[in-house]
Coordinates of C-alpha atoms and ligand atoms in Angstrom, one line a residue:
M1 CA 0.0 0.0 0.0
N2 CA 1.5 3.4 -1.0
Q3 CA 1.4 6.6 1.1
T4 CA -1.5 8.1 -0.8
S5 CA -3.8 5.1 -0.4
I6 CA -3.0 5.1 3.4
L7 CA -3.9 8.8 3.4
H8 CA -7.2 8.0 1.5
K9 CA -8.1 5.3 4.1
L10 CA -7.4 7.6 7.0
H11 CA -9.4 10.4 5.3
R12 CA -12.3 7.9 5.2
V13 CA -12.0 6.8 8.8
S14 CA -11.7 10.4 10.0
A15 CA -14.8 11.3 7.8
C16 CA -16.8 8.6 9.6
V17 CA -15.9 10.1 13.1
I18 CA -16.8 13.6 11.9
G19 CA -19.8 12.4 9.9
A20 CA -21.3 10.6 13.0
Y21 CA -21.1 13.9 15.0
V22 CA -22.4 16.0 12.0
A23 CA -25.3 13.6 11.4
V24 CA -26.6 14.1 14.9
H25 CA -25.7 17.9 14.7
L26 CA -27.8 18.3 11.6
F27 CA -30.7 16.2 13.1
N28 CA -30.5 18.7 16.0
H29 CA -30.8 21.6 13.5
G30 CA -33.7 19.9 11.8
L31 CA -35.6 20.1 15.1
V32 CA -35.8 23.9 14.6
L33 CA -38.7 23.0 12.3
R34 CA -40.6 22.0 15.5
G35 CA -39.5 25.1 17.4
V36 CA -36.6 26.9 19.1
E37 CA -37.2 25.0 22.4
A38 CA -36.9 21.6 20.7
H39 CA -33.6 22.6 19.2
I40 CA -32.1 24.0 22.4
Q41 CA -33.3 21.1 24.6
F42 CA -31.8 18.5 22.2
M43 CA -28.5 20.4 22.0
E44 CA -28.3 20.5 25.8
S45 CA -28.7 16.8 26.2
F46 CA -26.4 15.9 23.3
R47 CA -23.7 18.1 24.8
H48 CA -23.4 15.6 27.7
I49 CA -21.9 13.3 25.1
Y50 CA -19.8 15.5 22.9
R51 CA -18.6 18.2 25.3
T52 CA -16.2 15.8 27.0
P53 CA -12.4 16.2 26.6
F54 CA -12.2 12.8 24.8
V55 CA -14.9 13.4 22.2
E56 CA -14.1 17.0 21.6
G57 CA -10.4 16.2 21.4
L58 CA -11.0 13.4 18.9
L59 CA -13.3 15.6 16.8
F60 CA -10.7 18.4 16.8
V61 CA -7.8 16.0 15.7
C62 CA -10.0 14.5 13.0
I63 CA -11.1 18.0 11.7
I64 CA -7.4 19.2 11.5
F65 CA -6.4 16.0 9.7
Q66 CA -9.4 16.2 7.4
I67 CA -8.6 19.8 6.4
G68 CA -4.9 18.9 5.8
S69 CA -5.5 15.8 3.8
G70 CA -8.4 17.4 1.9
V71 CA -6.2 20.3 0.8
Y72 CA -3.5 17.8 -0.2
F73 CA -6.0 15.8 -2.4
I74 CA -7.4 19.0 -4.0
K75 CA -3.9 20.1 -5.0
K76 CA -2.7 16.7 -6.1
R77 CA -5.4 16.2 -8.8
W78 CA -5.9 19.9 -9.6
R79 CA -7.7 20.3 -13.0
Q80 CA -7.7 16.5 -13.5
R81 CA -11.2 15.8 -12.3
H82 CA -13.9 15.0 -14.8
G83 CA -17.6 14.2 -14.5
F84 CA -20.3 15.7 -12.3
F85 CA -19.6 13.9 -9.0
E86 CA -15.8 14.3 -9.2
R87 CA -16.3 18.0 -9.5
V88 CA -18.9 18.1 -6.7
Q89 CA -16.4 16.2 -4.5
V90 CA -13.7 18.8 -4.9
I91 CA -16.0 21.9 -4.7
S92 CA -17.8 20.6 -1.6
G93 CA -14.6 19.5 0.0
G94 CA -13.0 22.9 -0.6
Y95 CA -16.0 24.7 0.8
L96 CA -16.0 22.4 3.9
V97 CA -12.3 23.3 4.6
F98 CA -13.3 27.0 4.6
F99 CA -16.5 26.3 6.7
F100 CA -14.7 24.2 9.3
L101 CA -12.0 26.9 9.8
V102 CA -14.6 29.7 10.3
H103 CA -17.2 27.6 12.1
I104 CA -15.0 25.9 14.7
G105 CA -13.1 29.2 15.1
A106 CA -16.4 31.0 15.8
V107 CA -17.6 28.4 18.3
L108 CA -14.3 28.5 20.2
F109 CA -14.2 32.3 20.1
G110 CA -17.8 32.5 21.4
R111 CA -17.1 30.2 24.3
A112 CA -13.6 31.3 25.3
V113 CA -13.5 35.1 24.5
L114 CA -17.2 36.2 24.5
G115 CA -18.2 33.8 27.3
L116 CA -21.5 33.0 25.6
D117 CA -23.5 29.9 25.5
T118 CA -22.8 28.9 21.8
N119 CA -26.4 27.7 21.2
L120 CA -28.9 28.3 18.4
Y121 CA -29.1 32.0 19.2
Y122 CA -25.3 32.4 18.9
A123 CA -25.3 30.5 15.5
V124 CA -28.2 32.4 13.9
A125 CA -28.0 35.9 15.5
G126 CA -26.2 37.2 12.4
M127 CA -29.1 36.3 10.2
H128 CA -31.2 38.8 12.2
V129 CA -28.9 41.8 12.1
P130 CA -28.9 43.8 8.9
Y131 CA -26.8 43.2 6.6
F132 CA -25.1 40.2 8.1
Q133 CA -27.8 37.9 6.7
Y134 CA -26.1 38.3 3.3
F135 CA -23.2 36.5 4.7
F136 CA -24.8 34.0 7.1
V137 CA -27.7 32.7 4.9
P138 CA -25.4 31.5 2.0
Y139 CA -22.6 30.5 4.5
Y140 CA -24.9 28.0 6.3
F141 CA -26.9 27.0 3.2
F142 CA -23.7 25.9 1.3
A143 CA -22.2 24.2 4.4
V144 CA -25.1 21.8 4.8
A145 CA -25.5 21.3 1.0
A146 CA -21.7 20.7 0.8
F147 CA -21.9 18.1 3.5
F148 CA -24.5 16.2 1.5
G149 CA -22.7 16.8 -1.8
H150 CA -19.6 15.3 -0.3
I151 CA -21.5 12.2 0.9
A152 CA -23.1 11.9 -2.6
S153 CA -19.8 12.0 -4.4
A154 CA -18.2 9.5 -1.9
F155 CA -21.1 7.2 -2.4
Y156 CA -20.8 7.5 -6.2
W157 CA -17.1 6.6 -6.0
L158 CA -17.3 3.8 -3.4
M159 CA -20.0 2.0 -5.3
R160 CA -18.1 2.0 -8.7
N161 CA -17.7 -1.8 -8.6
R162 CA -21.0 -2.7 -7.0
L163 CA -23.7 -0.7 -8.8
S164 CA -24.5 0.3 -12.4
E165 CA -23.8 3.8 -13.6
V166 CA -27.5 4.5 -13.7
A167 CA -28.0 3.4 -10.0
R168 CA -25.0 5.4 -8.8
N169 CA -26.3 8.5 -10.5
Y170 CA -29.8 7.9 -9.2
F171 CA -28.7 7.6 -5.5
G172 CA -26.0 10.3 -5.9
Y173 CA -28.5 12.9 -7.2
T174 CA -31.1 11.8 -4.5
I175 CA -28.6 12.4 -1.7
L176 CA -27.6 15.8 -3.2
V177 CA -31.2 17.0 -3.8
A178 CA -32.3 15.8 -0.3
G179 CA -29.4 17.8 1.2
I180 CA -30.4 20.9 -0.8
V181 CA -34.0 20.7 0.3
F182 CA -33.1 20.1 3.9
S183 CA -30.6 22.9 3.9
T184 CA -33.2 25.3 2.4
L185 CA -35.8 24.4 5.0
I186 CA -33.5 24.8 8.1
V187 CA -31.7 27.9 6.9
A188 CA -35.1 29.5 6.0
T189 CA -36.4 28.7 9.5
F190 CA -33.2 30.0 11.2
A191 CA -33.7 33.2 9.2
G192 CA -37.2 33.6 10.5
V193 CA -39.2 32.8 7.4
F194 CA -41.6 30.3 9.0
Y195 CA -41.9 31.9 12.5
D196 CA -40.2 34.7 14.4
I197 CA -37.1 33.9 16.3
K198 CA -36.5 36.4 19.2
I199 CA -32.7 36.7 19.6
P200 CA -31.6 37.7 23.1
Q201 CA -29.8 41.1 23.2
E202 CA -26.4 39.7 24.4
Y203 CA -26.2 37.8 21.1
I204 CA -27.3 40.8 19.0
E205 CA -24.6 42.9 20.7
T206 CA -21.8 40.8 19.4
Y207 CA -22.6 42.4 16.0
Q208 CA -22.7 46.0 17.2
P209 CA -19.6 48.3 17.3
Ligands
HEM1 C1 -27.1 25.3 9.6 C2 -25.9 25.0 9.8 C3 -25.2 24.9 11.1 C4 -25.4 25.6 12.3 C5 -26.5 26.7 12.5 C6 -24.5 25.2 13.2 C7 -24.4 25.6 14.6 C8 -23.5 25.1 15.5 C9 -23.4 25.5 16.9 C10 -24.4 26.5 17.6 C11 -22.4 24.9 17.5 C12 -21.9 24.9 18.9 C13 -22.5 23.7 19.7 C14 -22.2 23.8 21.2 O1 -21.8 24.9 21.7 O2 -22.5 22.9 21.9 C15 -21.7 24.1 16.4 C16 -20.6 23.3 16.6 C17 -20.1 22.5 15.7 N1 -20.5 22.3 14.4 FE1 -22.1 23.3 13.5 N2 -23.7 24.2 12.7 C18 -24.1 24.0 11.4 C19 -23.6 23.2 10.4 C20 -22.5 22.4 10.6 C21 -21.9 21.6 9.6 C22 -22.5 21.4 8.1 C23 -20.9 21.0 10.1 C24 -19.9 20.0 9.5 C25 -19.8 19.7 8.2 C26 -20.8 21.4 11.5 C27 -19.8 21.0 12.4 C28 -19.7 21.4 13.7 C29 -18.7 21.0 14.7 C30 -17.6 20.0 14.4 C31 -18.9 21.7 15.9 C32 -18.1 21.6 17.2 C33 -18.6 20.7 18.2 C34 -18.0 21.0 19.6 O3 -18.5 21.9 20.2 O4 -17.2 20.3 20.0 N3 -21.8 22.3 11.7 N4 -22.4 24.3 15.3

């Protein structure tokens, strides 16, 4: 086994660790469709599991490794990717690198520097302060869509010897479209399209000079 294929294997293992957290994290965000309380309550109970030094440490190491190996893969096959899912893989991966850096940085900053509870209000306050919504709406929308896009392309690649081209396309597009629909619904809810979200003043103040 050469170094690149070991790196690919590790990238996949690390993706499973991060993916397990993100799957529950996005289920948590989906609960906003039922209301703010449902979202906050679930996050508070889920925190008992992930806010432990072991789980957070493991997540942090995997994210750093994923960013490093992801950037390496993007550079290694630059301009050599063909076909829809190969392109989705590199575009979504590139966006996730950017998103992880900003998102994790913001969560750590909110906790350590601002001393805030980094809950739903912290995440979505920017969507309720003019003109920050022009950043936050696409920023979150593309993050969730990129996560699903990356899974769709991984599925398309991993099934290359097991399924026909038609079946791989069918499932790949289904995962991608489901992700886009889900992302639209939760980001629209966060932005207050379906019901009003009253953001506490301490979160709004983080956007004021
Ligand atoms: C609508 C989109 C999203 C929103 C509103 C959001 C919001 C949040 C919030 C509020 C936290 C802090 C949790 C806490 O303090 O307990 C958090 C943490 C985190 N999010 Fe997201 N997130 C979104 C999408 C994503 C996506 C797409 C990913 C990964 C692909 C992701 C990965 C993470 C990770 C790794 C953490 C750190 C967990 C920790 O505290 O140890 N998030 N997010």
